Amino acid sequence: MSILSTLLDEFHAVFPRGVRGQLHGSCFLLTLKALLIPLAPARASSLRRVIAVVFGVTLSRSAYYRFMASARLPWKALWVRLWRGTPSPLTDGRLIMGLDDSINPKTGRKIFGCQTTFDHAAKPNQSAYPWAQTILLLGLLKRVHGRWACIPWAFAWYLRLATLRLGCQRLRGRAIGFETKFAQATRLLRFLAVVFPKTPILVVADSWFGNNGLWKPMRQALGPQVDLLARMRVTTALYDLPPPPSGTRGRPPKYGPRLGTVKDLAERLRPEARCETLQLYGRQQPVQFAERLVMLKTLKRRVRLVCVFRRSHYVALFTTDLTLTPAQIIEFYAVVVSILVACIGVKSLKRQARVQVGTGVGQDDHDRVSVACRPLQCWGCGPCRSGAESGFETGSEHPRLLDVLRKIARANDMYSDTEGMGLGGNSNPGSKKSNRTSAALRHKRAPPKPSTTTSTSACWPPP
């Protein structure tokens, strides 16, 4: 828990030295630690109750609600401390950033950022147009305790132009202007490049972001510092590399002969596929793939195409970073699943529709605290030695996020010894609050029943 204590101390140093600044700093640390303890939903009332019962700090309802909706929290400095405090953020000499959007359904009609949104992944028993918030999430992809994970680093609210035309929406005293998801992603990456000025950045996204709509503004803003890795659509037209200059008059051709679509080229590359054993989903798995350098007219540049073959289907991946090997391309894109897990994890911290925060500043602060809590959960404790130690059958030698959360909940300094983090705990062990805390901890620490189902390995590529 030393990394967690160090990060919390750095967070507290960001707040001003005044009385109100120190009060906000203490409330911020208490809220983060209350989110780390899986005892109650992430509603403001539940967090305030956990702070009073577990840490012995009683906050008035008005004071805590004013903190949760404060427009003066130093979020820019907190993000910088969080990014720079990440242990070893580079993978193979570059920052690997995952980019994806997510929706968060709500039930209230006066919730900030809610709009009628089309859900392309809706189940048959769900509405295809839910009343939900749309969030663009940017996270760091790296190995945490031996497993690939997406650590949320930044997010942005996405509001459609039709929603903004219905009425002006303000956030922190400013009117919200329309921004496309590509422009929001470029803005977040530009802020990230200021903190890491000379570090190469590789953006990993799905096929929706893997086009010139994201590539052009991102390349104009960051230059050669940024590259893109995404899935390619099967209808994309491919071209061969241009032939060498012939020495005759006239402009040399920029593109070679047309190779057809991705589907046509994949059928011709299948006999040339080779099989290698790669590290996917925490274990070694055989993967069949073929690669080729091609030209894209959409990006107006050459890219490395990697086709991963399964029995009945294939997945086409491409990257603008020509120094990446096919094994790296496949392994990095396989982490896209962890981006979805990160989005679901942020939703679980907020408990989705049960957390109703109406004001824009309150909703923004609540989501920022939830996003800032996820990195602390990922590297807040060391890895488990085995699955039996945590009470879960992981099927692998590395722990899952549930194992990490359980180990954080078992740590005694998170409950009784809070003085080491600059916050006072309950000094009377015989009080009613201490007895309720011990009963709650005994209930949460009870090991679950052993699972009778056998774990199956995840398939690659994802469906």
Tab-separated table of C-alpha atoms in Angstrom:
chain	number	residue	atom	x	y	z
A	1	MET	CA	0.000	0.000	0.000
A	2	SER	CA	3.044	2.353	-0.169
A	3	ILE	CA	2.201	3.499	-3.729
A	4	LEU	CA	-1.351	4.295	-2.665
A	5	SER	CA	-0.172	6.329	0.327
A	6	THR	CA	2.337	8.239	-1.821
A	7	LEU	CA	-0.271	9.125	-4.434
A	8	LEU	CA	-2.766	10.257	-1.811
A	9	ASP	CA	-0.126	12.483	-0.222
A	10	GLU	CA	0.637	14.017	-3.620
A	11	PHE	CA	-3.060	14.629	-4.220
A	12	HIS	CA	-3.385	16.387	-0.873
A	13	ALA	CA	-0.409	18.643	-1.676
A	14	VAL	CA	-2.197	19.992	-4.767
A	15	PHE	CA	-4.973	21.698	-2.787
A	16	PRO	CA	-4.467	25.265	-1.496
A	17	ARG	CA	-3.099	25.928	1.978
A	18	GLY	CA	-6.190	27.769	3.181
A	19	VAL	CA	-8.874	26.383	5.435
A	20	ARG	CA	-11.307	25.679	2.606
A	21	GLY	CA	-8.565	24.190	0.431
A	22	GLN	CA	-7.412	21.806	3.166
A	23	LEU	CA	-11.024	20.837	3.868
A	24	HIS	CA	-11.543	20.026	0.190
A	25	GLY	CA	-8.287	18.060	0.165
A	26	SER	CA	-9.308	15.956	3.157
A	27	CYS	CA	-12.776	15.339	1.707
A	28	PHE	CA	-11.205	14.340	-1.610
A	29	LEU	CA	-8.919	11.752	0.012
A	30	LEU	CA	-11.739	10.403	2.163
A	31	THR	CA	-13.972	10.053	-0.893
A	32	LEU	CA	-11.273	8.193	-2.824
A	33	LYS	CA	-10.707	5.754	0.027
A	34	ALA	CA	-14.452	5.284	0.496
A	35	LEU	CA	-14.690	4.334	-3.180
A	36	LEU	CA	-11.796	1.898	-2.767
A	37	ILE	CA	-13.676	0.021	-0.047
A	38	PRO	CA	-16.445	-2.079	-1.678
A	39	LEU	CA	-18.987	-1.534	1.086
A	40	ALA	CA	-21.710	0.653	-0.444
A	41	PRO	CA	-22.820	2.240	-3.724
A	42	ALA	CA	-21.062	5.366	-4.914
A	43	ARG	CA	-23.911	7.740	-4.137
A	44	ALA	CA	-22.868	10.845	-2.249
A	45	SER	CA	-25.060	9.883	0.711
A	46	SER	CA	-23.555	6.374	0.829
A	47	LEU	CA	-19.999	7.718	0.573
A	48	ARG	CA	-20.673	10.145	3.412
A	49	ARG	CA	-22.029	7.271	5.513
A	50	VAL	CA	-18.951	5.109	4.791
A	51	ILE	CA	-16.656	7.985	5.751
A	52	ALA	CA	-18.481	8.386	9.063
A	53	VAL	CA	-18.655	4.669	9.914
A	54	VAL	CA	-15.285	3.442	8.658
A	55	PHE	CA	-13.010	6.436	9.152
A	56	GLY	CA	-14.825	8.079	12.065
A	57	VAL	CA	-15.008	11.482	10.330
A	58	THR	CA	-18.442	13.084	10.558
A	59	LEU	CA	-19.199	15.585	7.804
A	60	SER	CA	-22.369	17.633	7.639
A	61	ARG	CA	-24.598	16.933	4.693
A	62	SER	CA	-24.435	20.476	3.332
A	63	ALA	CA	-20.623	20.652	3.593
A	64	TYR	CA	-20.077	17.334	1.840
A	65	TYR	CA	-22.610	18.044	-0.907
A	66	ARG	CA	-20.998	21.439	-1.515
A	67	PHE	CA	-17.650	19.682	-1.893
A	68	MET	CA	-19.062	17.134	-4.352
A	69	ALA	CA	-20.430	19.994	-6.499
A	70	SER	CA	-17.517	22.417	-6.087
A	71	ALA	CA	-16.244	24.228	-9.180
A	72	ARG	CA	-12.895	25.068	-7.537
A	73	LEU	CA	-11.290	21.647	-7.320
A	74	PRO	CA	-7.826	21.692	-9.002
A	75	TRP	CA	-8.588	18.932	-11.475
A	76	LYS	CA	-5.900	19.867	-13.992
A	77	ALA	CA	-3.153	19.592	-11.375
A	78	LEU	CA	-4.688	16.377	-10.011
A	79	TRP	CA	-4.633	14.749	-13.450
A	80	VAL	CA	-0.992	15.727	-13.925
A	81	ARG	CA	-0.062	14.225	-10.534
A	82	LEU	CA	-1.987	11.066	-11.370
A	83	TRP	CA	-0.306	10.661	-14.758
A	84	ARG	CA	3.199	11.378	-13.520
A	85	GLY	CA	2.692	9.196	-10.451
A	86	THR	CA	1.917	6.141	-12.548
A	87	PRO	CA	4.716	3.592	-12.031
A	88	SER	CA	6.436	2.735	-15.353
A	89	PRO	CA	3.723	3.963	-17.742
A	90	LEU	CA	5.723	3.128	-20.898
A	91	THR	CA	5.428	-0.161	-22.789
A	92	ASP	CA	8.206	-0.835	-25.305
A	93	GLY	CA	9.235	2.821	-25.095
A	94	ARG	CA	5.807	4.309	-25.880
A	95	LEU	CA	2.547	5.304	-24.214
A	96	ILE	CA	-0.237	2.982	-25.347
A	97	MET	CA	-3.541	4.823	-24.983
A	98	GLY	CA	-6.931	3.179	-25.437
A	99	LEU	CA	-9.774	5.266	-26.859
A	100	ASP	CA	-13.447	4.333	-26.767
A	101	ASP	CA	-16.875	5.788	-26.066
A	102	SER	CA	-19.478	4.491	-23.642
A	103	ILE	CA	-23.047	5.270	-22.620
A	104	ASN	CA	-24.395	5.401	-19.078
A	105	PRO	CA	-28.217	5.018	-18.897
A	106	LYS	CA	-30.102	7.187	-16.413
A	107	THR	CA	-33.700	7.459	-15.212
A	108	GLY	CA	-34.018	11.120	-14.172
A	109	ARG	CA	-35.128	13.754	-16.659
A	110	LYS	CA	-32.978	16.580	-15.262
A	111	ILE	CA	-29.603	14.836	-15.246
A	112	PHE	CA	-26.667	16.657	-16.797
A	113	GLY	CA	-25.427	15.294	-20.111
A	114	CYS	CA	-28.398	12.991	-20.717
A	115	GLN	CA	-29.779	12.676	-24.220
A	116	THR	CA	-31.556	10.133	-26.370
A	117	THR	CA	-28.668	8.047	-27.680
A	118	PHE	CA	-28.599	5.142	-30.096
A	119	ASP	CA	-27.140	2.013	-28.498
A	120	HIS	CA	-25.770	-0.249	-31.227
A	121	ALA	CA	-24.949	-2.940	-28.636
A	122	ALA	CA	-28.413	-3.070	-27.068
A	123	LYS	CA	-29.791	-6.492	-26.199
A	124	PRO	CA	-33.187	-7.668	-27.495
A	125	ASN	CA	-34.843	-6.822	-24.176
A	126	GLN	CA	-33.240	-3.345	-23.987
A	127	SER	CA	-34.178	-0.081	-25.615
A	128	ALA	CA	-32.182	0.841	-28.714
A	129	TYR	CA	-32.514	4.551	-27.845
A	130	PRO	CA	-31.933	4.865	-24.080
A	131	TRP	CA	-31.902	8.077	-22.089
A	132	ALA	CA	-28.203	8.081	-21.264
A	133	GLN	CA	-24.954	10.003	-20.956
A	134	THR	CA	-22.259	9.562	-23.593
A	135	ILE	CA	-18.661	9.595	-22.329
A	136	LEU	CA	-15.439	9.467	-24.317
A	137	LEU	CA	-12.814	7.607	-22.277
A	138	LEU	CA	-9.032	7.758	-22.721
A	139	GLY	CA	-7.038	5.202	-20.730
A	140	LEU	CA	-3.500	3.905	-20.390
A	141	LEU	CA	-2.969	0.323	-21.562
A	142	LYS	CA	-0.263	-1.455	-19.580
A	143	ARG	CA	0.447	-4.599	-17.639
A	144	VAL	CA	-0.683	-4.375	-14.018
A	145	HIS	CA	0.418	-7.289	-11.814
A	146	GLY	CA	1.015	-9.434	-14.903
A	147	ARG	CA	-2.301	-8.727	-16.666
A	148	TRP	CA	-3.170	-6.175	-19.315
A	149	ALA	CA	-5.472	-3.469	-17.983
A	150	CYS	CA	-6.908	-0.149	-19.116
A	151	ILE	CA	-6.268	2.561	-16.519
A	152	PRO	CA	-8.634	5.527	-17.101
A	153	TRP	CA	-6.721	8.779	-17.391
A	154	ALA	CA	-9.214	11.267	-18.850
A	155	PHE	CA	-12.743	11.534	-20.184
A	156	ALA	CA	-15.004	14.036	-21.938
A	157	TRP	CA	-18.760	14.548	-22.130
A	158	TYR	CA	-20.192	14.191	-25.615
A	159	LEU	CA	-23.360	16.131	-26.437
A	160	ARG	CA	-24.938	15.953	-29.874
A	161	LEU	CA	-25.544	19.122	-31.846
A	162	ALA	CA	-29.297	18.496	-31.771
A	163	THR	CA	-29.174	18.349	-27.955
A	164	LEU	CA	-27.317	21.657	-27.698
A	165	ARG	CA	-29.771	23.341	-30.067
A	166	LEU	CA	-32.641	22.495	-27.725
A	167	GLY	CA	-31.120	24.584	-24.946
A	168	CYS	CA	-27.841	25.982	-23.680
A	169	GLN	CA	-26.007	23.720	-21.251
A	170	ARG	CA	-23.308	25.133	-19.013
A	171	LEU	CA	-20.470	23.452	-17.151
A	172	ARG	CA	-18.339	25.300	-14.585
A	173	GLY	CA	-19.792	28.639	-15.653
A	174	ARG	CA	-19.118	28.201	-19.375
A	175	ALA	CA	-21.479	27.337	-22.186
A	176	ILE	CA	-20.718	23.976	-23.759
A	177	GLY	CA	-19.954	24.169	-27.462
A	178	PHE	CA	-20.353	21.325	-29.891
A	179	GLU	CA	-17.336	19.079	-30.368
A	180	THR	CA	-17.101	15.888	-32.351
A	181	LYS	CA	-15.647	12.816	-30.682
A	182	PHE	CA	-12.576	13.192	-32.887
A	183	ALA	CA	-12.046	16.768	-31.674
A	184	GLN	CA	-12.518	15.714	-28.039
A	185	ALA	CA	-10.002	12.890	-28.428
A	186	THR	CA	-7.505	15.295	-30.012
A	187	ARG	CA	-7.956	17.762	-27.148
A	188	LEU	CA	-7.328	15.073	-24.526
A	189	LEU	CA	-4.263	13.790	-26.385
A	190	ARG	CA	-2.880	17.320	-26.737
A	191	PHE	CA	-3.104	17.801	-22.967
A	192	LEU	CA	-1.420	14.432	-22.482
A	193	ALA	CA	1.398	15.370	-24.864
A	194	VAL	CA	2.147	18.459	-22.751
A	195	VAL	CA	2.830	16.244	-19.722
A	196	PHE	CA	4.851	13.733	-21.804
A	197	PRO	CA	6.397	16.008	-24.462
A	198	LYS	CA	8.951	13.648	-26.037
A	199	THR	CA	7.243	10.300	-25.524
A	200	PRO	CA	5.753	8.432	-28.521
A	201	ILE	CA	2.009	7.852	-28.161
A	202	LEU	CA	0.171	4.927	-29.749
A	203	VAL	CA	-3.628	5.274	-29.822
A	204	VAL	CA	-5.505	1.941	-29.891
A	205	ALA	CA	-9.146	2.143	-30.982
A	206	ASP	CA	-11.857	0.229	-32.785
A	207	SER	CA	-12.844	0.618	-36.422
A	208	TRP	CA	-15.111	3.616	-35.703
A	209	PHE	CA	-12.092	5.741	-34.746
A	210	GLY	CA	-9.684	4.134	-37.208
A	211	ASN	CA	-10.169	6.595	-40.066
A	212	ASN	CA	-9.066	10.001	-41.288
A	213	GLY	CA	-11.592	11.748	-39.036
A	214	LEU	CA	-9.349	11.042	-36.046
A	215	TRP	CA	-6.012	10.682	-37.822
A	216	LYS	CA	-5.948	14.076	-39.573
A	217	PRO	CA	-6.625	16.391	-36.563
A	218	MET	CA	-4.545	14.193	-34.265
A	219	ARG	CA	-1.557	14.269	-36.606
A	220	GLN	CA	-1.884	18.022	-37.169
A	221	ALA	CA	-1.930	18.698	-33.424
A	222	LEU	CA	0.814	16.299	-32.274
A	223	GLY	CA	2.849	15.604	-35.397
A	224	PRO	CA	4.975	12.447	-35.620
A	225	GLN	CA	4.688	11.910	-31.856
A	226	VAL	CA	1.387	10.040	-32.240
A	227	ASP	CA	0.453	6.895	-34.196
A	228	LEU	CA	-2.748	4.925	-34.640
A	229	LEU	CA	-3.576	1.228	-34.274
A	230	ALA	CA	-7.117	0.170	-35.088
A	231	ARG	CA	-9.279	-2.445	-36.703
A	232	MET	CA	-9.885	-2.066	-40.435
A	233	ARG	CA	-13.291	-2.435	-42.026
A	234	VAL	CA	-13.680	-5.204	-44.576
A	235	THR	CA	-14.919	-2.774	-47.254
A	236	THR	CA	-11.824	-0.547	-47.150
A	237	ALA	CA	-10.014	-0.285	-50.485
A	238	LEU	CA	-6.317	-1.192	-50.407
A	239	TYR	CA	-3.519	-0.246	-52.784
A	240	ASP	CA	-0.044	-1.591	-53.332
A	241	LEU	CA	3.090	0.433	-52.609
A	242	PRO	CA	4.049	2.905	-55.374
A	243	PRO	CA	6.685	1.707	-57.838
A	244	PRO	CA	10.175	3.274	-57.730
A	245	PRO	CA	10.692	6.452	-59.802
A	246	SER	CA	11.233	5.618	-63.466
A	247	GLY	CA	13.272	8.740	-64.230
A	248	THR	CA	10.841	10.008	-66.858
A	249	ARG	CA	9.029	13.309	-66.826
A	250	GLY	CA	5.922	13.821	-64.766
A	251	ARG	CA	4.843	13.321	-61.193
A	252	PRO	CA	5.522	9.803	-59.896
A	253	PRO	CA	2.421	7.859	-58.800
A	254	LYS	CA	1.496	8.002	-55.122
A	255	TYR	CA	-0.268	4.647	-55.087
A	256	GLY	CA	0.361	1.309	-56.694
A	257	PRO	CA	-2.223	-0.938	-58.341
A	258	ARG	CA	-5.472	-1.585	-56.506
A	259	LEU	CA	-5.422	-4.747	-54.381
A	260	GLY	CA	-9.176	-4.869	-53.834
A	261	THR	CA	-10.934	-4.656	-50.505
A	262	VAL	CA	-9.725	-6.040	-47.200
A	263	LYS	CA	-11.925	-9.092	-47.734
A	264	ASP	CA	-10.328	-9.824	-51.108
A	265	LEU	CA	-6.778	-9.426	-49.829
A	266	ALA	CA	-7.443	-11.553	-46.724
A	267	GLU	CA	-8.549	-14.481	-48.897
A	268	ARG	CA	-5.302	-14.258	-50.880
A	269	LEU	CA	-3.175	-13.976	-47.741
A	270	ARG	CA	-4.695	-16.969	-45.933
A	271	PRO	CA	-2.365	-19.546	-47.605
A	272	GLU	CA	0.626	-17.408	-46.542
A	273	ALA	CA	-0.411	-17.255	-42.876
A	274	ARG	CA	2.022	-18.453	-40.238
A	275	CYS	CA	1.308	-19.605	-36.700
A	276	GLU	CA	3.019	-18.232	-33.592
A	277	THR	CA	2.363	-18.510	-29.877
A	278	LEU	CA	1.576	-15.099	-28.395
A	279	GLN	CA	0.704	-13.783	-24.934
A	280	LEU	CA	-3.045	-13.105	-25.057
A	281	TYR	CA	-5.472	-12.708	-22.164
A	282	GLY	CA	-2.914	-13.742	-19.564
A	283	ARG	CA	-1.792	-16.982	-21.226
A	284	GLN	CA	0.081	-18.318	-24.247
A	285	GLN	CA	-2.192	-18.975	-27.243
A	286	PRO	CA	-1.466	-20.001	-30.862
A	287	VAL	CA	-2.415	-17.329	-33.408
A	288	GLN	CA	-2.461	-17.550	-37.213
A	289	PHE	CA	-1.734	-14.291	-39.031
A	290	ALA	CA	-0.309	-12.761	-42.205
A	291	GLU	CA	1.086	-9.259	-42.762
A	292	ARG	CA	1.674	-6.864	-45.638
A	293	LEU	CA	2.549	-3.200	-46.239
A	294	VAL	CA	-0.237	-1.428	-48.145
A	295	MET	CA	-1.341	2.105	-49.029
A	296	LEU	CA	-4.552	3.686	-47.753
A	297	LYS	CA	-6.179	6.529	-49.632
A	298	THR	CA	-8.236	7.411	-46.573
A	299	LEU	CA	-5.105	8.167	-44.507
A	300	LYS	CA	-2.934	9.014	-47.557
A	301	ARG	CA	-0.011	6.985	-46.240
A	302	ARG	CA	1.384	3.472	-45.994
A	303	VAL	CA	0.320	1.234	-43.138
A	304	ARG	CA	1.125	-2.252	-41.892
A	305	LEU	CA	-1.810	-4.619	-42.349
A	306	VAL	CA	-2.095	-7.753	-40.174
A	307	CYS	CA	-4.852	-10.293	-40.844
A	308	VAL	CA	-5.580	-12.651	-37.936
A	309	PHE	CA	-7.323	-15.822	-39.090
A	310	ARG	CA	-9.698	-18.093	-37.231
A	311	ARG	CA	-11.587	-21.119	-38.500
A	312	SER	CA	-14.470	-19.252	-40.093
A	313	HIS	CA	-13.604	-15.556	-39.844
A	314	TYR	CA	-10.721	-13.117	-39.642
A	315	VAL	CA	-9.832	-9.730	-38.163
A	316	ALA	CA	-7.881	-7.098	-40.104
A	317	LEU	CA	-5.674	-4.763	-38.043
A	318	PHE	CA	-3.571	-1.845	-39.237
A	319	THR	CA	-1.130	0.621	-37.720
A	320	THR	CA	0.675	3.724	-38.924
A	321	ASP	CA	3.703	2.823	-36.778
A	322	LEU	CA	5.736	0.695	-39.180
A	323	THR	CA	8.247	-0.233	-36.454
A	324	LEU	CA	5.708	-2.460	-34.676
A	325	THR	CA	5.963	-6.191	-35.229
A	326	PRO	CA	2.858	-8.292	-36.022
A	327	ALA	CA	3.063	-9.873	-32.561
A	328	GLN	CA	2.985	-6.437	-30.918
A	329	ILE	CA	0.082	-5.304	-33.097
A	330	ILE	CA	-1.994	-8.356	-32.172
A	331	GLU	CA	-1.158	-8.151	-28.475
A	332	PHE	CA	-1.853	-4.416	-28.230
A	333	TYR	CA	-5.185	-4.650	-30.027
A	334	ALA	CA	-6.246	-7.610	-27.883
A	335	VAL	CA	-6.237	-5.181	-24.957
A	336	VAL	CA	-9.293	-3.454	-26.487
A	337	VAL	CA	-11.345	-5.813	-24.328
A	338	SER	CA	-9.847	-4.156	-21.226
A	339	ILE	CA	-11.063	-0.762	-22.486
A	340	LEU	CA	-14.617	-2.084	-22.296
A	341	VAL	CA	-13.867	-3.453	-18.828
A	342	ALA	CA	-12.626	0.000	-17.762
A	343	CYS	CA	-15.848	1.618	-19.008
A	344	ILE	CA	-17.901	-0.961	-17.123
A	345	GLY	CA	-15.734	-0.430	-14.029
A	346	VAL	CA	-16.353	3.317	-14.027
A	347	LYS	CA	-20.078	2.638	-14.371
A	348	SER	CA	-19.958	0.176	-11.479
A	349	LEU	CA	-18.332	2.784	-9.248
A	350	LYS	CA	-21.204	5.151	-10.010
A	351	ARG	CA	-23.753	2.281	-9.835
A	352	GLN	CA	-25.241	3.544	-13.105
A	353	ALA	CA	-28.823	4.722	-12.809
A	354	ARG	CA	-28.910	4.681	-9.006
A	355	VAL	CA	-26.459	7.594	-8.808
A	356	GLN	CA	-28.510	10.664	-9.726
A	357	VAL	CA	-26.561	13.934	-9.689
A	358	GLY	CA	-28.501	16.685	-11.402
A	359	THR	CA	-26.142	19.670	-11.651
A	360	GLY	CA	-23.423	19.755	-14.272
A	361	VAL	CA	-20.580	20.486	-11.848
A	362	GLY	CA	-21.764	17.829	-9.409
A	363	GLN	CA	-22.028	15.181	-12.126
A	364	ASP	CA	-18.650	16.179	-13.573
A	365	ASP	CA	-16.904	16.074	-10.183
A	366	HIS	CA	-18.553	12.764	-9.313
A	367	ASP	CA	-17.400	11.159	-12.564
A	368	ARG	CA	-13.892	12.598	-12.253
A	369	VAL	CA	-13.538	11.126	-8.754
A	370	SER	CA	-14.768	7.758	-10.058
A	371	VAL	CA	-12.270	7.837	-12.938
A	372	ALA	CA	-9.421	8.879	-10.616
A	373	CYS	CA	-10.261	5.984	-8.287
A	374	ARG	CA	-9.741	3.299	-10.923
A	375	PRO	CA	-5.932	3.700	-11.187
A	376	LEU	CA	-5.672	3.448	-7.402
A	377	GLN	CA	-7.585	0.172	-7.523
A	378	CYS	CA	-5.315	-1.232	-10.226
A	379	TRP	CA	-1.927	-0.655	-8.604
A	380	GLY	CA	-2.960	0.038	-5.013
A	381	CYS	CA	-1.622	-3.303	-3.783
A	382	GLY	CA	0.769	-6.030	-4.827
A	383	PRO	CA	-0.222	-9.108	-6.825
A	384	CYS	CA	-1.677	-12.178	-5.195
A	385	ARG	CA	0.489	-15.272	-5.080
A	386	SER	CA	-2.259	-17.574	-6.284
A	387	GLY	CA	-5.973	-17.665	-6.903
A	388	ALA	CA	-6.590	-19.633	-3.695
A	389	GLU	CA	-5.111	-16.802	-1.613
A	390	SER	CA	-7.821	-14.371	-2.717
A	391	GLY	CA	-10.695	-16.842	-2.663
A	392	PHE	CA	-11.278	-16.684	-6.421
A	393	GLU	CA	-10.506	-19.241	-9.094
A	394	THR	CA	-8.756	-17.057	-11.650
A	395	GLY	CA	-7.597	-19.839	-13.959
A	396	SER	CA	-4.283	-17.976	-14.348
A	397	GLU	CA	-1.203	-17.146	-12.356
A	398	HIS	CA	-2.108	-13.440	-12.306
A	399	PRO	CA	-4.858	-11.823	-10.183
A	400	ARG	CA	-8.025	-10.257	-11.510
A	401	LEU	CA	-9.348	-6.825	-10.556
A	402	LEU	CA	-11.685	-8.497	-8.057
A	403	ASP	CA	-8.642	-9.987	-6.339
A	404	VAL	CA	-7.068	-6.548	-6.117
A	405	LEU	CA	-10.243	-5.022	-4.670
A	406	ARG	CA	-10.499	-7.820	-2.135
A	407	LYS	CA	-6.909	-7.324	-1.051
A	408	ILE	CA	-7.495	-3.585	-0.668
A	409	ALA	CA	-10.557	-4.323	1.462
A	410	ARG	CA	-8.487	-6.644	3.665
A	411	ALA	CA	-5.749	-4.095	4.278
A	412	ASN	CA	-5.948	-2.995	7.908
A	413	ASP	CA	-4.502	0.453	7.308
A	414	MET	CA	-7.500	1.325	5.129
A	415	TYR	CA	-9.826	0.903	8.114
A	416	SER	CA	-8.076	1.386	11.427
A	417	ASP	CA	-4.678	2.972	10.783
A	418	THR	CA	-5.709	6.007	8.721
A	419	GLU	CA	-3.364	8.387	10.511
A	420	GLY	CA	-0.517	7.379	8.180
A	421	MET	CA	-2.423	8.951	5.283
A	422	GLY	CA	-2.964	12.265	7.019
A	423	LEU	CA	-6.532	11.562	8.176
A	424	GLY	CA	-7.746	10.683	11.622
A	425	GLY	CA	-9.587	7.445	12.295
A	426	ASN	CA	-11.871	6.286	15.059
A	427	SER	CA	-9.785	6.227	18.235
A	428	ASN	CA	-12.374	4.506	20.428
A	429	PRO	CA	-12.387	0.771	19.596
A	430	GLY	CA	-15.371	0.108	21.819
A	431	SER	CA	-17.703	2.626	20.209
A	432	LYS	CA	-20.788	1.707	18.228
A	433	LYS	CA	-19.163	2.932	14.992
A	434	SER	CA	-16.208	0.607	15.519
A	435	ASN	CA	-18.497	-2.350	16.218
A	436	ARG	CA	-20.544	-1.650	13.083
A	437	THR	CA	-17.335	-1.350	11.081
A	438	SER	CA	-15.992	-4.678	12.377
A	439	ALA	CA	-19.273	-6.421	11.571
A	440	ALA	CA	-19.287	-4.961	8.065
A	441	LEU	CA	-15.707	-6.025	7.487
A	442	ARG	CA	-16.351	-9.543	8.763
A	443	HIS	CA	-19.270	-9.762	6.371
A	444	LYS	CA	-17.196	-8.544	3.413
A	445	ARG	CA	-14.209	-10.712	4.265
A	446	ALA	CA	-16.171	-13.974	4.188
A	447	PRO	CA	-14.662	-16.104	1.407
A	448	PRO	CA	-17.073	-16.991	-1.392
A	449	LYS	CA	-18.146	-20.535	-2.134
A	450	PRO	CA	-15.862	-22.378	-4.520
A	451	SER	CA	-17.034	-22.246	-8.103
A	452	THR	CA	-18.184	-25.512	-9.639
A	453	THR	CA	-17.972	-24.312	-13.242
A	454	THR	CA	-14.833	-24.751	-15.260
A	455	SER	CA	-13.209	-21.637	-16.671
A	456	THR	CA	-12.919	-21.436	-20.440
A	457	SER	CA	-10.196	-19.530	-22.264
A	458	ALA	CA	-11.159	-16.382	-24.128
A	459	CYS	CA	-11.178	-16.712	-27.891
A	460	TRP	CA	-9.150	-14.541	-30.210
A	461	PRO	CA	-10.172	-12.538	-32.112
A	462	PRO	CA	-13.145	-11.148	-30.185
A	463	PRO	CA	-16.495	-11.589	-31.939
